[in-house]
């Protein structure tokens, strides 16, 4: 920090993403990336998009991609907003729809980026505790608020609510926007995206980073009533007219259209998740029921931070959060069967040695 820094950023604590080590041979189970490559159709389209047209700006509205997303949910493209990853979409939503005189509500354990945007934009927030099983307690959101942000499935717990409960919560907050972050919804949870027309205060945020194996392409989206989408477009056009480049637009559209590849890879991940959950349970871990491509697990007699370090020394990266209520848990991304076996092998040695 020095005297050139703007006052408004001096006190900020930014979000810390999981480690990207830049060495090969590690089992990278720490950032919820998909262990499988993107659809071959996506790679093919990307290769073909590498041409002289890159001298031209991309479509600022991403119309073709928005159309493909809208069709998937039986909506129109006026219901769809695009951003450079869903983190950017969420950031715009905080500014465009959640900055009011009343505090917004967040679960006490959730995606740690949400409070960062609150601090950046000067949005007050109040946390609503998860219940004793670390599930979102819907009743806790029936209080006056300037907005609600939930991840479904929640991060980093992996626990999901069914669509009916989410929609009931949305109906109970008619005067504020409820943002539902569905980053992990394709791994077994239920999307509320098809319901945005009947719920004008519901904004659903999704990403191609997890289930579509495209974390490196940076494509996220919001689905909501056209009036909400319009507010996001105002912020976007005050910030960056071209958040998605030509490659991202082309690749993302191919990814959205390849539903068969999604079906195959998500099924593989859900199967590996079951095997991983079972393997952890056999070693004495308590594992939360997950509908995401990760599990949150704790061992009653092994400190989580120490387990993480031991795994790291043995070439397996997992995430540990020094945060209230979850500091004795590890968040383990569902990798390939082989990567998960490697994790279990290391943990078995630790647990058996004790
Ligand atoms: C991964 C993740 C995101 C961000 O994904 P992008 O790569 O920015 O699209 C958003 N919300 C949650 C809960 C996530 O875990």
mmCIF file of C-alpha atoms and ligand atoms in Angstrom:
data_model
loop_
_atom_site.group_PDB
_atom_site.id
_atom_site.type_symbol
_atom_site.label_atom_id
_atom_site.label_comp_id
_atom_site.label_asym_id
_atom_site.label_seq_id
_atom_site.Cartn_x
_atom_site.Cartn_y
_atom_site.Cartn_z
ATOM 1 C CA UNK A 1 0.000 0.000 0.000
ATOM 2 C CA UNK A 2 1.179 3.551 -0.582
ATOM 3 C CA UNK A 3 -0.195 7.082 -0.791
ATOM 4 C CA UNK A 4 -1.527 6.516 -4.314
ATOM 5 C CA UNK A 5 -4.183 4.026 -3.244
ATOM 6 C CA UNK A 6 -7.819 5.190 -3.328
ATOM 7 C CA UNK A 7 -9.328 5.424 0.143
ATOM 8 C CA UNK A 8 -12.179 3.085 -0.747
ATOM 9 C CA UNK A 9 -9.892 0.103 -1.324
ATOM 10 C CA UNK A 10 -7.563 0.528 1.653
ATOM 11 C CA UNK A 11 -9.550 -1.598 4.062
ATOM 12 C CA UNK A 12 -10.591 -4.312 1.608
ATOM 13 C CA UNK A 13 -9.722 -7.982 2.071
ATOM 14 C CA UNK A 14 -9.944 -9.581 -1.368
ATOM 15 C CA UNK A 15 -11.147 -13.092 -2.163
ATOM 16 C CA UNK A 16 -8.432 -15.782 -2.153
ATOM 17 C CA UNK A 17 -8.859 -18.467 -4.815
ATOM 18 C CA UNK A 18 -7.480 -21.973 -4.293
ATOM 19 C CA UNK A 19 -3.858 -22.641 -5.182
ATOM 20 C CA UNK A 20 -2.929 -23.125 -8.878
ATOM 21 C CA UNK A 21 0.475 -24.757 -8.303
ATOM 22 C CA UNK A 22 1.889 -24.822 -11.852
ATOM 23 C CA UNK A 23 3.577 -28.217 -11.347
ATOM 24 C CA UNK A 24 2.461 -31.464 -12.925
ATOM 25 C CA UNK A 25 1.693 -34.719 -11.220
ATOM 26 C CA UNK A 26 -0.457 -33.384 -8.394
ATOM 27 C CA UNK A 27 -3.995 -34.590 -7.770
ATOM 28 C CA UNK A 28 -5.659 -31.177 -7.905
ATOM 29 C CA UNK A 29 -8.754 -31.563 -5.760
ATOM 30 C CA UNK A 30 -8.750 -28.022 -4.366
ATOM 31 C CA UNK A 31 -10.665 -25.731 -6.771
ATOM 32 C CA UNK A 32 -13.639 -27.788 -7.976
ATOM 33 C CA UNK A 33 -12.416 -27.867 -11.554
ATOM 34 C CA UNK A 34 -13.838 -30.644 -13.679
ATOM 35 C CA UNK A 35 -11.319 -33.506 -14.096
ATOM 36 C CA UNK A 36 -12.545 -34.186 -17.636
ATOM 37 C CA UNK A 37 -11.664 -32.047 -20.659
ATOM 38 C CA UNK A 38 -14.285 -29.846 -22.338
ATOM 39 C CA UNK A 39 -16.519 -31.416 -24.975
ATOM 40 C CA UNK A 40 -14.645 -32.240 -28.225
ATOM 41 C CA UNK A 41 -17.260 -30.122 -30.025
ATOM 42 C CA UNK A 42 -16.143 -27.111 -27.962
ATOM 43 C CA UNK A 43 -12.461 -27.643 -28.751
ATOM 44 C CA UNK A 44 -13.297 -28.004 -32.420
ATOM 45 C CA UNK A 45 -15.244 -24.742 -32.503
ATOM 46 C CA UNK A 46 -12.446 -22.960 -30.627
ATOM 47 C CA UNK A 47 -9.853 -24.155 -33.132
ATOM 48 C CA UNK A 48 -11.987 -22.917 -35.986
ATOM 49 C CA UNK A 49 -12.508 -19.559 -34.240
ATOM 50 C CA UNK A 50 -8.738 -18.973 -34.213
ATOM 51 C CA UNK A 51 -8.698 -16.882 -37.350
ATOM 52 C CA UNK A 52 -8.313 -13.360 -38.692
ATOM 53 C CA UNK A 53 -11.694 -12.345 -37.273
ATOM 54 C CA UNK A 54 -9.928 -11.859 -33.941
ATOM 55 C CA UNK A 55 -9.083 -8.348 -35.211
ATOM 56 C CA UNK A 56 -12.787 -7.554 -34.798
ATOM 57 C CA UNK A 57 -14.578 -6.838 -31.522
ATOM 58 C CA UNK A 58 -16.939 -9.591 -30.412
ATOM 59 C CA UNK A 59 -20.729 -9.204 -30.328
ATOM 60 C CA UNK A 60 -21.199 -6.919 -27.279
ATOM 61 C CA UNK A 61 -24.572 -8.545 -26.533
ATOM 62 C CA UNK A 62 -23.579 -12.188 -27.100
ATOM 63 C CA UNK A 63 -26.931 -12.683 -28.817
ATOM 64 C CA UNK A 64 -26.323 -16.152 -30.269
ATOM 65 C CA UNK A 65 -25.109 -17.544 -26.941
ATOM 66 C CA UNK A 66 -27.949 -15.906 -25.024
ATOM 67 C CA UNK A 67 -30.396 -17.449 -27.491
ATOM 68 C CA UNK A 68 -28.922 -20.938 -26.956
ATOM 69 C CA UNK A 69 -29.172 -20.556 -23.166
ATOM 70 C CA UNK A 70 -32.723 -19.196 -23.344
ATOM 71 C CA UNK A 71 -33.920 -22.101 -25.490
ATOM 72 C CA UNK A 72 -32.593 -24.579 -22.958
ATOM 73 C CA UNK A 73 -34.942 -23.136 -20.313
ATOM 74 C CA UNK A 74 -37.896 -22.251 -22.560
ATOM 75 C CA UNK A 75 -37.204 -18.509 -22.181
ATOM 76 C CA UNK A 76 -36.224 -15.647 -24.481
ATOM 77 C CA UNK A 77 -32.795 -14.082 -24.734
ATOM 78 C CA UNK A 78 -34.086 -11.029 -22.850
ATOM 79 C CA UNK A 79 -34.020 -13.320 -19.809
ATOM 80 C CA UNK A 80 -30.289 -13.980 -20.147
ATOM 81 C CA UNK A 81 -27.219 -11.962 -19.160
ATOM 82 C CA UNK A 82 -23.604 -12.993 -19.820
ATOM 83 C CA UNK A 83 -20.412 -12.251 -17.927
ATOM 84 C CA UNK A 84 -16.723 -13.084 -17.798
ATOM 85 C CA UNK A 85 -17.255 -15.982 -15.419
ATOM 86 C CA UNK A 86 -20.147 -16.070 -12.978
ATOM 87 C CA UNK A 87 -17.998 -14.164 -10.496
ATOM 88 C CA UNK A 88 -18.342 -11.127 -12.748
ATOM 89 C CA UNK A 89 -22.076 -11.741 -13.140
ATOM 90 C CA UNK A 90 -22.445 -11.936 -9.351
ATOM 91 C CA UNK A 91 -20.361 -8.789 -8.860
ATOM 92 C CA UNK A 92 -22.664 -6.884 -11.235
ATOM 93 C CA UNK A 93 -25.742 -8.301 -9.501
ATOM 94 C CA UNK A 94 -24.532 -7.058 -6.106
ATOM 95 C CA UNK A 95 -24.169 -3.532 -7.477
ATOM 96 C CA UNK A 96 -27.211 -3.507 -9.765
ATOM 97 C CA UNK A 97 -29.787 -5.240 -7.563
ATOM 98 C CA UNK A 98 -28.633 -5.616 -3.950
ATOM 99 C CA UNK A 99 -27.400 -2.187 -2.816
ATOM 100 C CA UNK A 100 -30.344 -0.782 -0.864
ATOM 101 C CA UNK A 101 -30.854 0.742 2.562
ATOM 102 C CA UNK A 102 -31.602 -2.615 4.218
ATOM 103 C CA UNK A 103 -28.913 -5.277 4.704
ATOM 104 C CA UNK A 104 -28.855 -8.330 2.489
ATOM 105 C CA UNK A 105 -29.024 -11.829 3.967
ATOM 106 C CA UNK A 106 -26.336 -14.477 3.418
ATOM 107 C CA UNK A 107 -25.873 -17.900 5.022
ATOM 108 C CA UNK A 108 -23.141 -17.826 7.695
ATOM 109 C CA UNK A 109 -21.307 -20.555 5.785
ATOM 110 C CA UNK A 110 -21.290 -19.931 2.040
ATOM 111 C CA UNK A 111 -19.176 -18.819 -0.930
ATOM 112 C CA UNK A 112 -16.599 -16.525 0.618
ATOM 113 C CA UNK A 113 -16.707 -14.111 -2.324
ATOM 114 C CA UNK A 114 -20.155 -12.750 -1.311
ATOM 115 C CA UNK A 115 -18.933 -10.708 1.691
ATOM 116 C CA UNK A 116 -16.058 -9.418 -0.455
ATOM 117 C CA UNK A 117 -18.508 -7.811 -2.905
ATOM 118 C CA UNK A 118 -20.501 -6.426 0.036
ATOM 119 C CA UNK A 119 -17.347 -4.705 1.295
ATOM 120 C CA UNK A 120 -16.354 -3.482 -2.180
ATOM 121 C CA UNK A 121 -19.736 -1.875 -2.878
ATOM 122 C CA UNK A 122 -20.599 -0.834 0.679
ATOM 123 C CA UNK A 123 -23.535 -3.213 1.019
ATOM 124 C CA UNK A 124 -24.488 -4.180 4.593
ATOM 125 C CA UNK A 125 -25.092 -7.852 5.190
ATOM 126 C CA UNK A 126 -26.455 -10.037 7.958
ATOM 127 C CA UNK A 127 -25.660 -13.738 8.162
ATOM 128 C CA UNK A 128 -28.304 -16.389 8.779
ATOM 129 C CA UNK A 129 -26.881 -19.509 10.467
ATOM 130 C CA UNK A 130 -27.064 -22.884 8.761
ATOM 131 C CA UNK A 131 -28.870 -25.407 10.948
ATOM 132 C CA UNK A 132 -26.940 -27.913 13.080
ATOM 133 C CA UNK A 133 -26.596 -30.276 10.091
ATOM 134 C CA UNK A 134 -25.070 -27.384 8.099
ATOM 135 C CA UNK A 135 -28.154 -27.105 5.862
ATOM 136 C CA UNK A 136 -29.663 -23.785 4.801
ATOM 137 C CA UNK A 137 -32.547 -22.959 7.146
ATOM 138 C CA UNK A 138 -35.154 -21.400 4.850
ATOM 139 C CA UNK A 139 -37.221 -20.007 7.741
ATOM 140 C CA UNK A 140 -34.312 -17.766 8.738
ATOM 141 C CA UNK A 141 -34.814 -15.653 5.601
ATOM 142 C CA UNK A 142 -38.343 -14.579 6.527
ATOM 143 C CA UNK A 143 -37.131 -11.219 7.875
ATOM 144 C CA UNK A 144 -36.946 -7.759 6.325
ATOM 145 C CA UNK A 145 -34.005 -7.572 3.933
ATOM 146 C CA UNK A 146 -32.510 -5.691 0.991
ATOM 147 C CA UNK A 147 -31.908 -8.954 -0.881
ATOM 148 C CA UNK A 148 -30.889 -12.567 -0.359
ATOM 149 C CA UNK A 149 -27.959 -14.470 -1.867
ATOM 150 C CA UNK A 150 -27.864 -18.263 -1.676
ATOM 151 C CA UNK A 151 -25.746 -20.844 -3.417
ATOM 152 C CA UNK A 152 -27.692 -23.976 -4.338
ATOM 153 C CA UNK A 153 -26.034 -26.412 -3.859
ATOM 154 C CA UNK A 154 -24.352 -24.370 -1.160
ATOM 155 C CA UNK A 155 -20.591 -23.947 -1.140
ATOM 156 C CA UNK A 156 -18.544 -25.294 0.504
ATOM 157 C CA UNK A 157 -21.043 -27.688 2.076
ATOM 158 C CA UNK A 158 -22.407 -29.208 -1.166
ATOM 159 C CA UNK A 159 -25.888 -29.485 0.368
ATOM 160 C CA UNK A 160 -28.845 -28.635 -1.866
ATOM 161 C CA UNK A 161 -32.390 -27.417 -1.324
ATOM 162 C CA UNK A 162 -35.166 -28.586 -3.635
ATOM 163 C CA UNK A 163 -36.736 -26.113 -6.073
ATOM 164 C CA UNK A 164 -40.002 -25.860 -4.132
ATOM 165 C CA UNK A 165 -38.211 -24.610 -1.011
ATOM 166 C CA UNK A 166 -36.201 -22.045 -2.950
ATOM 167 C CA UNK A 167 -39.320 -20.757 -4.702
ATOM 168 C CA UNK A 168 -41.194 -20.544 -1.399
ATOM 169 C CA UNK A 169 -38.356 -18.416 -0.036
ATOM 170 C CA UNK A 170 -38.483 -16.219 -3.162
ATOM 171 C CA UNK A 171 -42.219 -15.721 -2.631
ATOM 172 C CA UNK A 172 -41.635 -14.773 0.993
ATOM 173 C CA UNK A 173 -39.337 -11.904 -0.095
ATOM 174 C CA UNK A 174 -41.510 -10.122 -2.689
ATOM 175 C CA UNK A 175 -39.826 -6.753 -2.087
ATOM 176 C CA UNK A 176 -36.248 -7.835 -2.693
ATOM 177 C CA UNK A 177 -34.172 -9.786 -5.166
ATOM 178 C CA UNK A 178 -33.172 -13.344 -4.334
ATOM 179 C CA UNK A 179 -29.983 -14.398 -6.133
ATOM 180 C CA UNK A 180 -29.566 -18.163 -6.436
ATOM 181 C CA UNK A 181 -26.018 -19.110 -7.407
ATOM 182 C CA UNK A 182 -26.305 -22.453 -9.194
ATOM 183 C CA UNK A 183 -22.594 -22.960 -9.943
ATOM 184 C CA UNK A 184 -22.909 -26.674 -9.061
ATOM 185 C CA UNK A 185 -26.527 -27.370 -9.976
ATOM 186 C CA UNK A 186 -25.733 -29.852 -12.772
ATOM 187 C CA UNK A 187 -24.313 -32.408 -10.331
ATOM 188 C CA UNK A 188 -27.676 -33.563 -9.038
ATOM 189 C CA UNK A 189 -29.610 -30.543 -7.757
ATOM 190 C CA UNK A 190 -32.689 -28.888 -9.246
ATOM 191 C CA UNK A 191 -32.487 -25.576 -11.120
ATOM 192 C CA UNK A 192 -35.079 -22.850 -10.582
ATOM 193 C CA UNK A 193 -34.147 -21.128 -13.869
ATOM 194 C CA UNK A 194 -37.360 -22.159 -15.686
ATOM 195 C CA UNK A 195 -39.367 -20.290 -13.006
ATOM 196 C CA UNK A 196 -37.936 -16.796 -13.449
ATOM 197 C CA UNK A 197 -40.923 -15.539 -15.445
ATOM 198 C CA UNK A 198 -43.388 -16.174 -12.605
ATOM 199 C CA UNK A 199 -40.926 -14.823 -10.026
ATOM 200 C CA UNK A 200 -39.836 -11.312 -11.069
ATOM 201 C CA UNK A 201 -37.514 -11.035 -8.038
ATOM 202 C CA UNK A 202 -35.558 -14.241 -8.764
ATOM 203 C CA UNK A 203 -32.109 -14.104 -10.391
ATOM 204 C CA UNK A 204 -30.406 -17.418 -11.164
ATOM 205 C CA UNK A 205 -26.649 -17.413 -11.780
ATOM 206 C CA UNK A 206 -24.881 -20.275 -13.533
ATOM 207 C CA UNK A 207 -21.409 -20.973 -14.925
ATOM 208 C CA UNK A 208 -19.666 -23.120 -17.508
ATOM 209 C CA UNK A 209 -16.665 -23.458 -15.183
ATOM 210 C CA UNK A 210 -17.704 -26.564 -13.292
ATOM 211 C CA UNK A 211 -20.069 -28.946 -15.100
ATOM 212 C CA UNK A 212 -18.921 -27.889 -18.595
ATOM 213 C CA UNK A 213 -15.195 -28.133 -17.804
ATOM 214 C CA UNK A 214 -14.566 -24.558 -18.974
ATOM 215 C CA UNK A 215 -13.139 -22.760 -15.947
ATOM 216 C CA UNK A 216 -10.393 -21.434 -18.220
ATOM 217 C CA UNK A 217 -12.771 -19.891 -20.766
ATOM 218 C CA UNK A 218 -14.529 -17.628 -18.221
ATOM 219 C CA UNK A 219 -18.223 -17.730 -19.080
ATOM 220 C CA UNK A 220 -21.017 -17.165 -16.601
ATOM 221 C CA UNK A 221 -24.642 -16.170 -16.970
ATOM 222 C CA UNK A 222 -27.662 -14.849 -15.136
ATOM 223 C CA UNK A 223 -31.206 -15.884 -15.912
ATOM 224 C CA UNK A 224 -34.029 -13.691 -14.697
ATOM 225 C CA UNK A 225 -36.948 -11.453 -15.486
ATOM 226 C CA UNK A 226 -36.035 -9.012 -18.314
ATOM 227 C CA UNK A 227 -36.276 -6.062 -15.896
ATOM 228 C CA UNK A 228 -33.534 -7.571 -13.709
ATOM 229 C CA UNK A 229 -31.422 -8.392 -16.763
ATOM 230 C CA UNK A 230 -31.752 -4.776 -17.897
ATOM 231 C CA UNK A 231 -30.215 -3.557 -14.614
ATOM 232 C CA UNK A 232 -27.275 -5.927 -15.092
ATOM 233 C CA UNK A 233 -26.802 -4.593 -18.616
ATOM 234 C CA UNK A 234 -26.599 -1.033 -17.293
ATOM 235 C CA UNK A 235 -23.745 -1.991 -14.954
ATOM 236 C CA UNK A 236 -22.019 -4.077 -17.620
ATOM 237 C CA UNK A 237 -22.128 -1.271 -20.147
ATOM 238 C CA UNK A 238 -20.687 1.139 -17.575
ATOM 239 C CA UNK A 239 -17.809 -1.259 -16.938
ATOM 240 C CA UNK A 240 -16.765 -3.326 -19.980
ATOM 241 C CA UNK A 241 -18.695 -3.405 -23.240
ATOM 242 C CA UNK A 242 -17.080 -6.710 -24.325
ATOM 243 C CA UNK A 243 -16.780 -8.988 -21.290
ATOM 244 C CA UNK A 244 -16.781 -12.149 -23.447
ATOM 245 C CA UNK A 245 -14.239 -12.465 -26.232
ATOM 246 C CA UNK A 246 -14.921 -14.126 -29.591
ATOM 247 C CA UNK A 247 -13.463 -17.460 -28.473
ATOM 248 C CA UNK A 248 -15.498 -17.530 -25.269
ATOM 249 C CA UNK A 249 -18.736 -16.775 -27.112
ATOM 250 C CA UNK A 250 -18.120 -19.483 -29.723
ATOM 251 C CA UNK A 251 -16.920 -22.135 -27.284
ATOM 252 C CA UNK A 252 -19.685 -21.487 -24.784
ATOM 253 C CA UNK A 253 -22.411 -21.859 -27.381
ATOM 254 C CA UNK A 254 -20.997 -25.224 -28.457
ATOM 255 C CA UNK A 255 -20.830 -26.281 -24.790
ATOM 256 C CA UNK A 256 -24.453 -25.346 -24.135
ATOM 257 C CA UNK A 257 -25.593 -27.277 -27.220
ATOM 258 C CA UNK A 258 -23.639 -30.464 -26.383
ATOM 259 C CA UNK A 259 -26.069 -31.814 -23.809
ATOM 260 C CA UNK A 260 -24.962 -35.417 -24.404
ATOM 261 C CA UNK A 261 -21.389 -34.748 -23.295
ATOM 262 C CA UNK A 262 -22.675 -33.033 -20.165
ATOM 263 C CA UNK A 263 -24.867 -36.028 -19.409
ATOM 264 C CA UNK A 264 -21.932 -38.444 -19.642
ATOM 265 C CA UNK A 265 -19.372 -36.443 -17.651
ATOM 266 C CA UNK A 266 -21.753 -35.355 -14.884
ATOM 267 C CA UNK A 267 -22.825 -38.979 -14.408
ATOM 268 C CA UNK A 268 -19.205 -40.050 -14.108
ATOM 269 C CA UNK A 269 -18.569 -37.374 -11.495
ATOM 270 C CA UNK A 270 -21.656 -38.286 -9.494
ATOM 271 C CA UNK A 271 -20.568 -41.935 -9.459
ATOM 272 C CA UNK A 272 -17.050 -41.049 -8.349
ATOM 273 C CA UNK A 273 -18.603 -38.810 -5.667
ATOM 274 C CA UNK A 274 -20.474 -41.825 -4.282
ATOM 275 C CA UNK A 275 -17.312 -43.945 -4.229
ATOM 276 C CA UNK A 276 -15.322 -41.118 -2.623
ATOM 277 C CA UNK A 277 -18.003 -40.520 0.020
ATOM 278 C CA UNK A 278 -18.073 -44.208 0.834
ATOM 279 C CA UNK A 279 -14.261 -44.426 1.016
ATOM 280 C CA UNK A 280 -14.058 -41.437 3.354
ATOM 281 C CA UNK A 281 -16.819 -42.815 5.573
ATOM 282 C CA UNK A 282 -14.944 -46.123 5.855
ATOM 283 C CA UNK A 283 -11.960 -44.212 7.235
ATOM 284 C CA UNK A 284 -14.161 -42.622 9.877
ATOM 285 C CA UNK A 285 -14.872 -39.285 8.176
ATOM 286 C CA UNK A 286 -18.235 -37.573 8.533
ATOM 287 C CA UNK A 287 -19.200 -36.488 5.004
ATOM 288 C CA UNK A 288 -22.002 -34.007 4.287
ATOM 289 C CA UNK A 289 -24.522 -35.184 1.664
ATOM 290 C CA UNK A 290 -23.325 -33.498 -1.548
ATOM 291 C CA UNK A 291 -25.072 -32.581 -4.780
ATOM 292 C CA UNK A 292 -21.955 -30.815 -6.044
ATOM 293 C CA UNK A 293 -18.633 -31.892 -7.561
ATOM 294 C CA UNK A 294 -16.982 -31.762 -4.139
ATOM 295 C CA UNK A 295 -17.571 -33.098 -0.658
ATOM 296 C CA UNK A 296 -17.041 -31.485 2.729
ATOM 297 C CA UNK A 297 -15.674 -33.979 5.234
ATOM 298 C CA UNK A 298 -14.216 -34.021 8.745
ATOM 299 C CA UNK A 299 -12.483 -36.634 10.809
ATOM 300 C CA UNK A 300 -13.345 -36.726 14.526
ATOM 301 C CA UNK A 301 -9.735 -37.322 15.584
ATOM 302 C CA UNK A 302 -7.561 -35.643 12.941
ATOM 303 C CA UNK A 303 -7.029 -31.901 12.654
ATOM 304 C CA UNK A 304 -8.130 -30.675 9.220
ATOM 305 C CA UNK A 305 -5.233 -28.253 8.670
ATOM 306 C CA UNK A 306 -2.729 -31.005 9.458
ATOM 307 C CA UNK A 307 -4.494 -33.448 7.154
ATOM 308 C CA UNK A 308 -4.363 -30.867 4.381
ATOM 309 C CA UNK A 309 -0.600 -30.419 4.853
ATOM 310 C CA UNK A 310 -0.013 -34.172 4.868
ATOM 311 C CA UNK A 311 -2.024 -34.548 1.676
ATOM 312 C CA UNK A 312 -0.075 -31.674 0.093
ATOM 313 C CA UNK A 313 3.241 -33.371 0.916
ATOM 314 C CA UNK A 314 1.910 -36.466 -0.816
ATOM 315 C CA UNK A 315 0.879 -34.625 -3.954
ATOM 316 C CA UNK A 316 -2.845 -34.229 -3.240
ATOM 317 C CA UNK A 317 -4.294 -30.713 -3.020
ATOM 318 C CA UNK A 318 -7.545 -30.117 -1.131
ATOM 319 C CA UNK A 319 -9.047 -26.930 0.303
ATOM 320 C CA UNK A 320 -9.181 -26.037 3.967
ATOM 321 C CA UNK A 321 -11.047 -22.910 5.140
ATOM 322 C CA UNK A 322 -10.005 -21.201 8.356
ATOM 323 C CA UNK A 323 -13.571 -20.107 8.932
ATOM 324 C CA UNK A 324 -16.003 -20.535 11.829
ATOM 325 C CA UNK A 325 -17.934 -23.840 11.910
ATOM 326 C CA UNK A 326 -15.985 -25.438 9.036
ATOM 327 C CA UNK A 327 -12.379 -25.162 10.181
ATOM 328 C CA UNK A 328 -12.270 -28.880 11.003
ATOM 329 C CA UNK A 329 -13.492 -29.834 7.525
ATOM 330 C CA UNK A 330 -11.703 -30.425 4.236
ATOM 331 C CA UNK A 331 -13.334 -29.579 0.939
ATOM 332 C CA UNK A 332 -12.388 -32.235 -1.564
ATOM 333 C CA UNK A 333 -13.189 -31.822 -5.259
ATOM 334 C CA UNK A 334 -14.391 -34.933 -7.075
ATOM 335 C CA UNK A 335 -11.564 -35.761 -9.467
ATOM 336 C CA UNK A 336 -11.087 -38.844 -11.588
ATOM 337 C CA UNK A 337 -11.456 -42.256 -9.910
ATOM 338 C CA UNK A 338 -7.661 -42.501 -9.922
ATOM 339 C CA UNK A 339 -7.176 -39.118 -8.192
ATOM 340 C CA UNK A 340 -9.751 -39.954 -5.543
ATOM 341 C CA UNK A 341 -8.064 -43.302 -4.917
ATOM 342 C CA UNK A 342 -4.782 -41.488 -4.405
ATOM 343 C CA UNK A 343 -6.420 -39.232 -1.818
ATOM 344 C CA UNK A 344 -7.977 -42.174 0.001
ATOM 345 C CA UNK A 345 -4.634 -44.030 0.007
ATOM 346 C CA UNK A 346 -2.869 -41.113 1.710
ATOM 347 C CA UNK A 347 -5.672 -40.655 4.239
ATOM 348 C CA UNK A 348 -5.723 -44.382 4.990
ATOM 349 C CA UNK A 349 -2.031 -44.280 5.933
ATOM 350 C CA UNK A 350 -2.647 -41.343 8.275
ATOM 351 C CA UNK A 351 -5.730 -42.827 9.943
ATOM 352 C CA UNK A 352 -4.237 -46.342 10.300
ATOM 353 C CA UNK A 353 -1.005 -44.942 11.781
ATOM 354 C CA UNK A 354 -2.888 -43.159 14.563
HETATM 355 C C1 LIG B 1 -16.856 -21.593 -8.764
HETATM 356 C C2 LIG B 1 -17.950 -20.741 -8.209
HETATM 357 C C3 LIG B 1 -18.348 -19.556 -8.830
HETATM 358 C C4 LIG B 1 -17.540 -18.869 -9.874
HETATM 359 O O1 LIG B 1 -17.385 -19.464 -11.022
HETATM 360 P P1 LIG B 1 -16.793 -18.739 -12.305
HETATM 361 O O2 LIG B 1 -15.630 -19.555 -12.652
HETATM 362 O O3 LIG B 1 -16.449 -17.312 -11.980
HETATM 363 O O4 LIG B 1 -17.921 -18.824 -13.248
HETATM 364 C C5 LIG B 1 -19.456 -18.889 -8.345
HETATM 365 N N1 LIG B 1 -20.117 -19.327 -7.269
HETATM 366 C C6 LIG B 1 -19.744 -20.427 -6.617
HETATM 367 C C7 LIG B 1 -20.518 -20.867 -5.432
HETATM 368 C C8 LIG B 1 -18.637 -21.146 -7.061
HETATM 369 O O5 LIG B 1 -18.219 -22.204 -6.370
#
